[in-house]
Coordinates of C-alpha atoms in Angstrom, one line a residue:
M1 CA 27.9 -16.1 5.4
L2 CA 30.5 -13.7 5.3
E3 CA 29.6 -10.4 6.7
R4 CA 31.5 -7.2 6.7
T5 CA 30.1 -5.3 9.8
P6 CA 31.9 -6.4 12.8
D7 CA 28.7 -7.0 15.2
L8 CA 25.5 -8.5 13.7
G9 CA 22.5 -5.9 15.3
P10 CA 19.2 -4.6 14.5
V11 CA 20.1 -1.4 12.6
G12 CA 18.2 0.9 9.7
A13 CA 15.2 2.7 9.2
G14 CA 11.7 1.6 8.5
I15 CA 11.0 0.1 5.3
L16 CA 7.4 -0.8 3.6
L17 CA 7.1 -4.4 3.0
Q18 CA 4.7 -5.1 0.5
H19 CA 2.5 -8.1 -0.1
L20 CA 5.3 -9.9 -2.1
G21 CA 7.7 -9.9 0.7
Q22 CA 4.8 -10.8 3.0
Q23 CA 4.6 -13.8 1.1
V24 CA 8.5 -15.0 1.4
A25 CA 8.3 -14.2 5.1
H26 CA 5.3 -16.3 5.2
R27 CA 7.1 -19.3 3.5
L28 CA 10.1 -19.0 5.6
G29 CA 8.2 -19.2 8.8
I30 CA 8.4 -15.6 10.3
G31 CA 5.4 -14.0 8.9
E32 CA 3.3 -14.2 11.7
A33 CA 6.4 -13.1 14.0
L34 CA 7.3 -10.6 11.7
R35 CA 3.5 -9.0 11.3
A36 CA 3.4 -9.0 15.3
L37 CA 6.4 -6.7 15.2
S38 CA 5.2 -4.3 12.2
A39 CA 2.4 -1.6 11.9
P40 CA -0.2 -1.9 9.5
V41 CA -0.2 0.4 6.4
R42 CA -3.8 0.5 4.9
R43 CA -3.6 3.7 2.9
V44 CA -1.5 6.3 1.4
D45 CA -1.9 9.7 2.2
G46 CA -0.4 12.2 0.0
A47 CA -0.8 16.2 -0.5
T48 CA 1.0 19.0 -1.3
T49 CA 2.5 21.0 1.5
S50 CA -0.5 23.7 1.2
G51 CA -3.2 21.2 1.7
M52 CA -4.4 19.8 -1.7
T53 CA -5.3 16.0 -1.7
T54 CA -3.1 14.4 -4.5
M55 CA -2.6 10.7 -3.9
S56 CA -5.3 9.2 -1.7
F57 CA -6.1 5.5 -1.6
A58 CA -6.4 2.2 0.1
Y59 CA -4.7 -1.0 -0.4
A60 CA -8.6 -2.6 -0.1
D61 CA -9.0 -0.4 -3.1
G62 CA -7.4 -3.1 -5.3
V63 CA -7.4 -5.9 -2.9
P64 CA -9.7 -6.7 0.0
G65 CA -7.9 -7.2 3.3
A66 CA -4.5 -6.0 1.5
M67 CA -1.9 -3.7 3.5
G68 CA 1.6 -3.1 3.8
W69 CA 3.6 -3.9 7.0
G70 CA 5.8 -0.9 8.4
V71 CA 8.6 -2.7 9.5
H72 CA 11.9 -1.9 11.6
R73 CA 14.7 -3.0 9.2
G74 CA 16.5 -4.3 12.4
D75 CA 13.2 -6.5 13.5
L76 CA 13.4 -7.9 10.1
F77 CA 17.3 -8.8 9.9
T78 CA 16.7 -10.6 13.5
L79 CA 14.3 -12.7 12.4
L80 CA 16.0 -13.6 9.2
H81 CA 19.3 -14.2 11.1
E82 CA 17.6 -16.4 13.6
A83 CA 16.0 -18.3 11.1
A84 CA 19.2 -18.6 9.2
V85 CA 21.1 -20.0 12.4
D86 CA 18.3 -22.6 13.1
A87 CA 18.8 -24.0 9.6
G88 CA 22.6 -24.1 10.1
A89 CA 24.4 -21.6 8.9
V90 CA 27.8 -20.0 10.0
V91 CA 27.8 -16.1 9.9
V92 CA 31.6 -14.7 10.1
P93 CA 31.5 -11.6 11.2
R94 CA 34.5 -8.6 10.2
C95 CA 35.1 -10.2 7.0
E96 CA 35.5 -7.9 4.1
V97 CA 35.9 -9.4 0.9
V98 CA 38.5 -7.8 -1.5
G99 CA 39.1 -10.5 -3.9
L100 CA 37.5 -13.6 -5.5
R101 CA 40.0 -16.3 -7.0
R102 CA 39.2 -19.5 -9.3
S103 CA 39.2 -22.6 -7.0
G104 CA 38.6 -25.8 -9.0
T105 CA 35.0 -25.5 -10.1
G106 CA 34.0 -23.2 -7.8
W107 CA 35.5 -20.0 -6.0
S108 CA 37.3 -18.9 -3.0
V109 CA 36.9 -15.2 -1.0
E110 CA 39.9 -13.3 -0.1
A111 CA 38.9 -11.1 2.9
A112 CA 41.2 -7.8 3.8
D113 CA 42.6 -9.8 6.5
G114 CA 44.6 -11.8 4.3
V115 CA 42.0 -14.8 5.1
V116 CA 40.9 -17.0 2.3
H117 CA 37.4 -18.7 2.7
G118 CA 36.4 -21.7 0.3
P119 CA 36.3 -22.8 -2.0
F120 CA 32.6 -22.8 -2.5
D121 CA 30.4 -23.8 -5.3
L122 CA 28.4 -20.8 -5.5
V123 CA 29.2 -17.2 -4.1
V124 CA 26.0 -15.1 -3.8
G125 CA 26.4 -11.6 -3.3
A126 CA 24.0 -10.1 -1.0
D127 CA 26.1 -7.2 -0.4
G128 CA 23.7 -4.3 -1.1
A129 CA 23.7 -1.4 -3.6
G130 CA 27.4 -0.9 -3.2
S131 CA 28.0 -4.5 -3.8
R132 CA 32.0 -5.6 -3.6
V133 CA 31.0 -8.7 -5.3
R134 CA 29.4 -7.0 -8.0
A135 CA 32.6 -4.9 -8.6
L136 CA 34.6 -8.0 -8.6
A137 CA 33.0 -10.5 -11.1
F138 CA 30.5 -8.8 -13.2
E139 CA 30.4 -5.5 -15.3
P140 CA 27.2 -3.8 -14.7
R141 CA 25.5 -1.6 -17.6
T142 CA 24.7 0.8 -15.2
D143 CA 26.5 1.8 -11.4
R144 CA 25.9 5.3 -10.5
R145 CA 24.4 7.1 -7.6
Y146 CA 21.3 9.0 -7.6
G147 CA 21.7 12.9 -7.6
W148 CA 18.8 12.6 -4.6
G149 CA 18.9 11.2 -1.4
A150 CA 17.2 11.8 2.1
V151 CA 17.9 12.2 5.8
W152 CA 15.9 10.3 8.0
A153 CA 15.1 9.4 12.0
I154 CA 13.0 7.2 13.7
V155 CA 10.7 8.6 16.2
P156 CA 8.2 7.6 18.9
D157 CA 5.0 7.8 18.0
P158 CA 2.6 6.5 21.1
E159 CA -0.3 8.7 20.0
H160 CA -0.4 6.8 16.8
L161 CA -0.5 10.1 15.2
A162 CA 0.6 8.7 11.6
G163 CA -2.4 6.2 11.9
D164 CA -2.2 3.5 9.6
A165 CA -1.4 5.4 6.6
L166 CA 2.1 6.2 4.5
V167 CA 2.1 10.1 4.5
Q168 CA 3.9 12.2 1.9
R169 CA 3.9 16.0 1.6
W170 CA 5.0 17.3 -1.5
R171 CA 5.9 21.2 -2.1
D172 CA 7.5 20.9 -5.5
T173 CA 9.8 18.0 -7.0
R174 CA 12.8 18.9 -4.7
T175 CA 10.3 19.1 -1.3
T176 CA 9.1 15.8 0.1
L177 CA 8.3 14.8 3.7
G178 CA 7.2 11.0 4.2
L179 CA 6.5 9.2 7.3
L180 CA 5.8 5.5 8.0
P181 CA 4.4 3.7 10.3
T182 CA 7.2 1.4 11.7
G183 CA 6.7 -1.3 14.2
R184 CA 5.3 -0.6 17.6
D185 CA 4.9 2.9 18.7
R186 CA 7.4 4.3 16.2
V187 CA 7.4 6.1 13.0
S188 CA 10.4 6.9 10.1
I189 CA 10.6 10.3 9.1
F190 CA 12.1 11.0 5.7
W191 CA 13.1 14.3 4.1
S192 CA 14.5 14.6 0.5
V193 CA 17.6 16.5 -0.2
R194 CA 20.4 16.5 -2.5
A195 CA 22.8 13.6 -2.5
R196 CA 25.6 16.3 -2.3
E197 CA 23.9 18.4 0.7
A198 CA 23.1 15.6 3.0
D199 CA 25.9 15.4 5.2
A200 CA 25.4 19.4 5.4
V201 CA 21.5 18.6 6.5
V202 CA 22.8 16.3 9.3
A203 CA 25.6 18.6 10.4
A204 CA 23.2 21.3 10.8
G205 CA 21.7 19.5 13.5
P206 CA 18.2 18.1 13.9
A207 CA 17.1 21.5 15.6
A208 CA 17.7 23.3 12.2
F209 CA 15.8 20.3 10.4
V210 CA 12.9 21.0 12.7
D211 CA 12.7 24.6 12.4
R212 CA 13.0 23.8 8.5
V213 CA 10.6 21.1 8.2
A214 CA 7.8 21.4 10.6
P215 CA 5.9 24.4 9.5
L216 CA 5.4 22.1 6.3
A217 CA 4.1 19.1 8.1
G218 CA 0.6 20.3 9.3
R219 CA -0.8 18.3 11.8
F220 CA 2.2 15.9 12.0
A221 CA 4.4 18.4 13.4
P222 CA 4.5 17.1 16.5
L223 CA 6.4 14.0 15.1
V224 CA 8.9 16.1 13.0
E225 CA 9.7 18.2 16.2
R226 CA 10.8 14.6 18.1
V227 CA 13.7 14.3 15.3
A228 CA 15.4 16.7 17.8
D229 CA 15.6 14.0 20.7
V230 CA 17.0 11.6 18.1
G231 CA 19.1 13.0 15.5
L232 CA 19.6 12.6 11.7
L233 CA 21.0 10.4 9.5
P234 CA 21.9 10.4 5.8
A235 CA 20.6 7.9 3.0
R236 CA 21.7 8.0 -0.6
Y237 CA 20.8 5.7 -3.6
R238 CA 22.1 4.1 -6.4
D239 CA 20.5 3.1 -9.8
V240 CA 22.1 -0.3 -10.6
V241 CA 21.7 -2.4 -13.8
V242 CA 23.3 -5.5 -14.7
G243 CA 23.1 -7.5 -17.9
S244 CA 22.0 -10.8 -16.0
P245 CA 22.6 -11.3 -12.0
V246 CA 24.4 -14.8 -12.6
G247 CA 27.7 -15.5 -13.7
D248 CA 29.8 -18.8 -13.7
R249 CA 28.9 -19.9 -10.3
V250 CA 28.4 -16.6 -8.9
V251 CA 25.1 -14.6 -8.3
L252 CA 23.6 -11.3 -7.3
V253 CA 20.6 -10.7 -5.0
G254 CA 18.6 -7.8 -3.7
D255 CA 20.0 -4.4 -4.1
A256 CA 23.6 -6.1 -5.5
A257 CA 22.0 -7.1 -8.6
H258 CA 19.4 -4.0 -9.0
A259 CA 19.7 -1.3 -6.9
M260 CA 17.0 1.5 -7.8
S261 CA 15.3 4.3 -6.3
P262 CA 12.9 3.8 -3.3
Q263 CA 10.0 5.5 -4.2
L264 CA 7.8 2.3 -4.9
G265 CA 8.9 1.0 -1.4
I266 CA 9.7 -2.3 -3.2
G267 CA 13.6 -2.7 -2.6
A268 CA 13.2 -5.1 0.4
S269 CA 10.5 -7.5 -1.1
M270 CA 12.6 -7.7 -4.1
G271 CA 15.3 -8.6 -2.5
L272 CA 13.3 -11.5 -0.6
A273 CA 11.8 -12.5 -3.8
D274 CA 15.3 -12.8 -5.3
A275 CA 16.5 -15.0 -2.4
W276 CA 13.3 -17.3 -2.8
S277 CA 13.8 -17.8 -6.3
L278 CA 17.4 -18.7 -6.0
A279 CA 16.5 -21.2 -3.4
W280 CA 13.9 -22.6 -5.4
A281 CA 16.2 -22.8 -8.5
L282 CA 18.9 -24.8 -6.6
R283 CA 16.3 -27.3 -5.0
E284 CA 14.8 -28.0 -8.3
H285 CA 18.1 -28.5 -10.5
R286 CA 21.0 -30.5 -9.3
D287 CA 23.4 -28.7 -11.9
V288 CA 24.4 -25.0 -10.3
G289 CA 24.6 -23.9 -14.1
A290 CA 21.1 -24.6 -14.8
A291 CA 19.5 -23.4 -11.3
L292 CA 21.4 -20.2 -12.0
A293 CA 20.1 -20.1 -15.7
A294 CA 16.2 -20.9 -14.3
H295 CA 16.8 -18.3 -11.5
A296 CA 17.9 -15.7 -14.1
D297 CA 14.4 -16.5 -16.3
L298 CA 12.7 -16.5 -13.6
R299 CA 13.4 -13.0 -12.4
R300 CA 13.9 -11.2 -15.5
R301 CA 10.5 -9.9 -16.2
H302 CA 9.7 -8.5 -12.8
V303 CA 13.0 -7.2 -12.4
T304 CA 12.8 -5.0 -15.5
A305 CA 9.1 -4.1 -15.1
Y306 CA 10.0 -2.4 -11.7
R307 CA 13.4 -1.0 -13.0
W308 CA 11.4 0.8 -15.6
L309 CA 8.7 2.0 -13.6
S310 CA 11.0 3.0 -10.8
M311 CA 13.1 4.9 -13.9
L312 CA 9.8 6.5 -14.9
L313 CA 8.6 8.0 -11.7
T314 CA 11.4 8.9 -9.8
P315 CA 12.1 12.4 -11.7
V316 CA 8.1 13.0 -11.2
F317 CA 8.6 12.9 -7.3
Q318 CA 12.4 13.5 -6.8
S319 CA 14.3 15.9 -9.1
G320 CA 15.2 19.2 -9.7
L321 CA 12.3 19.4 -12.6
V322 CA 10.6 21.9 -10.7
P323 CA 8.0 23.0 -13.4
I324 CA 6.5 19.4 -13.3
G325 CA 5.1 19.7 -9.7
P326 CA 2.1 21.9 -10.3
P327 CA 0.8 19.5 -13.4
R328 CA 1.7 16.4 -11.4
D329 CA -0.2 17.4 -8.3
A330 CA -3.3 18.7 -10.5
A331 CA -3.1 14.9 -12.4
L332 CA -2.9 13.0 -9.5
A333 CA -5.6 14.8 -7.5
V334 CA -8.0 13.9 -10.5
A335 CA -7.0 10.3 -11.5
C336 CA -6.9 9.3 -7.9
R337 CA -10.4 9.9 -7.7
T338 CA -11.3 6.7 -10.1
G339 CA -11.4 3.5 -9.2
F340 CA -9.1 2.0 -12.0
V341 CA -6.4 4.5 -11.3
R342 CA -6.6 3.3 -7.5
R343 CA -6.5 -0.5 -8.3
Q344 CA -3.5 0.1 -10.5
A345 CA -1.4 2.0 -8.0
V346 CA -2.4 -0.8 -5.3
S347 CA -1.2 -3.4 -7.9
L348 CA 2.1 -1.6 -8.4
L349 CA 2.6 -1.1 -4.4
M350 CA 2.2 -5.0 -4.1
G351 CA 4.9 -5.6 -5.7
T352 CA 4.0 -8.3 -8.2
R353 CA 3.2 -6.5 -11.3
L354 CA 4.3 -7.3 -14.6
L355 CA 4.5 -5.1 -17.8
P356 CA 2.7 -5.0 -20.1
R357 CA 0.3 -7.1 -18.1
G358 CA 0.3 -10.1 -15.7
T359 CA 1.6 -10.6 -12.2
W360 CA 4.6 -12.6 -10.8
S361 CA 4.3 -15.0 -8.4
L362 CA 7.0 -16.9 -6.0
P363 CA 7.8 -20.3 -7.4
G364 CA 7.1 -23.8 -5.5

């Protein structure tokens, strides 16, 4: 594995690992260890900053016993890295990929330091939303930055003030505060900002952030106030659509193949599903080309469903379309009182939904 970072380590914010990602973790043999390091997220607690309940439901409303896992990205990375090394993988750090060269029936990979790695029978681009492999080997239909992003921090929560809920507080489509229980006694805090303003918000300092956000946080204000002790980091998102995630002995997985808004909290689970699908296809088909075709066919409807859902939902929750905020809140307040809507919401969050109907299952 070629890795561009100089030092492999546990970094990043919290992620919500949905049922789909949990299934992959269990099949990889890291499920129990990851669950032990995670916080159970059993409910969604959405309300306006004025106190109007808008989106309130439990995972159990759809599937008894279901929950999300509030995972620190570093914990997931550490377990996956250990599993890969135990399986015989070799990780090459400080390797910035700058070129791909055709080499017989495969590819060689050129690094920024001039070293050429390979040849390889297959190149897997798992290098995120800003994928260099995608830029070198694919012509995406869409590859653009979202106009909106976030600033975030992870703060201690030994009192478990956030409980077992994904908390969201809205004032309008421009103003969203999110809190996600993250591992043991921690909470990730996210604050929606225009992407072009993220650096300025960070530069203004955590004290200014607390002054601005704490008054809107209600009973969660003590958690927001702890940002003053840990600081802020910016997060930016991309919208990526490729015609197919596979090419001639090259394949994209995760955000490299289908980066989208984080509104549904499904990105990590989708990336794990991609990896599992690809591994299954390579086991089932001796021919690499046939394996890639099988993988692409297996993932097509699932990825398309969540791409469309993300495109439809994102402007409703994070955009400059301020006038749609009040009708959004009123509609959610009524709709989420019905069992049907709560069940549909849970089915979307679990990460296995297809459109217009049906569910997606891991192969093998």
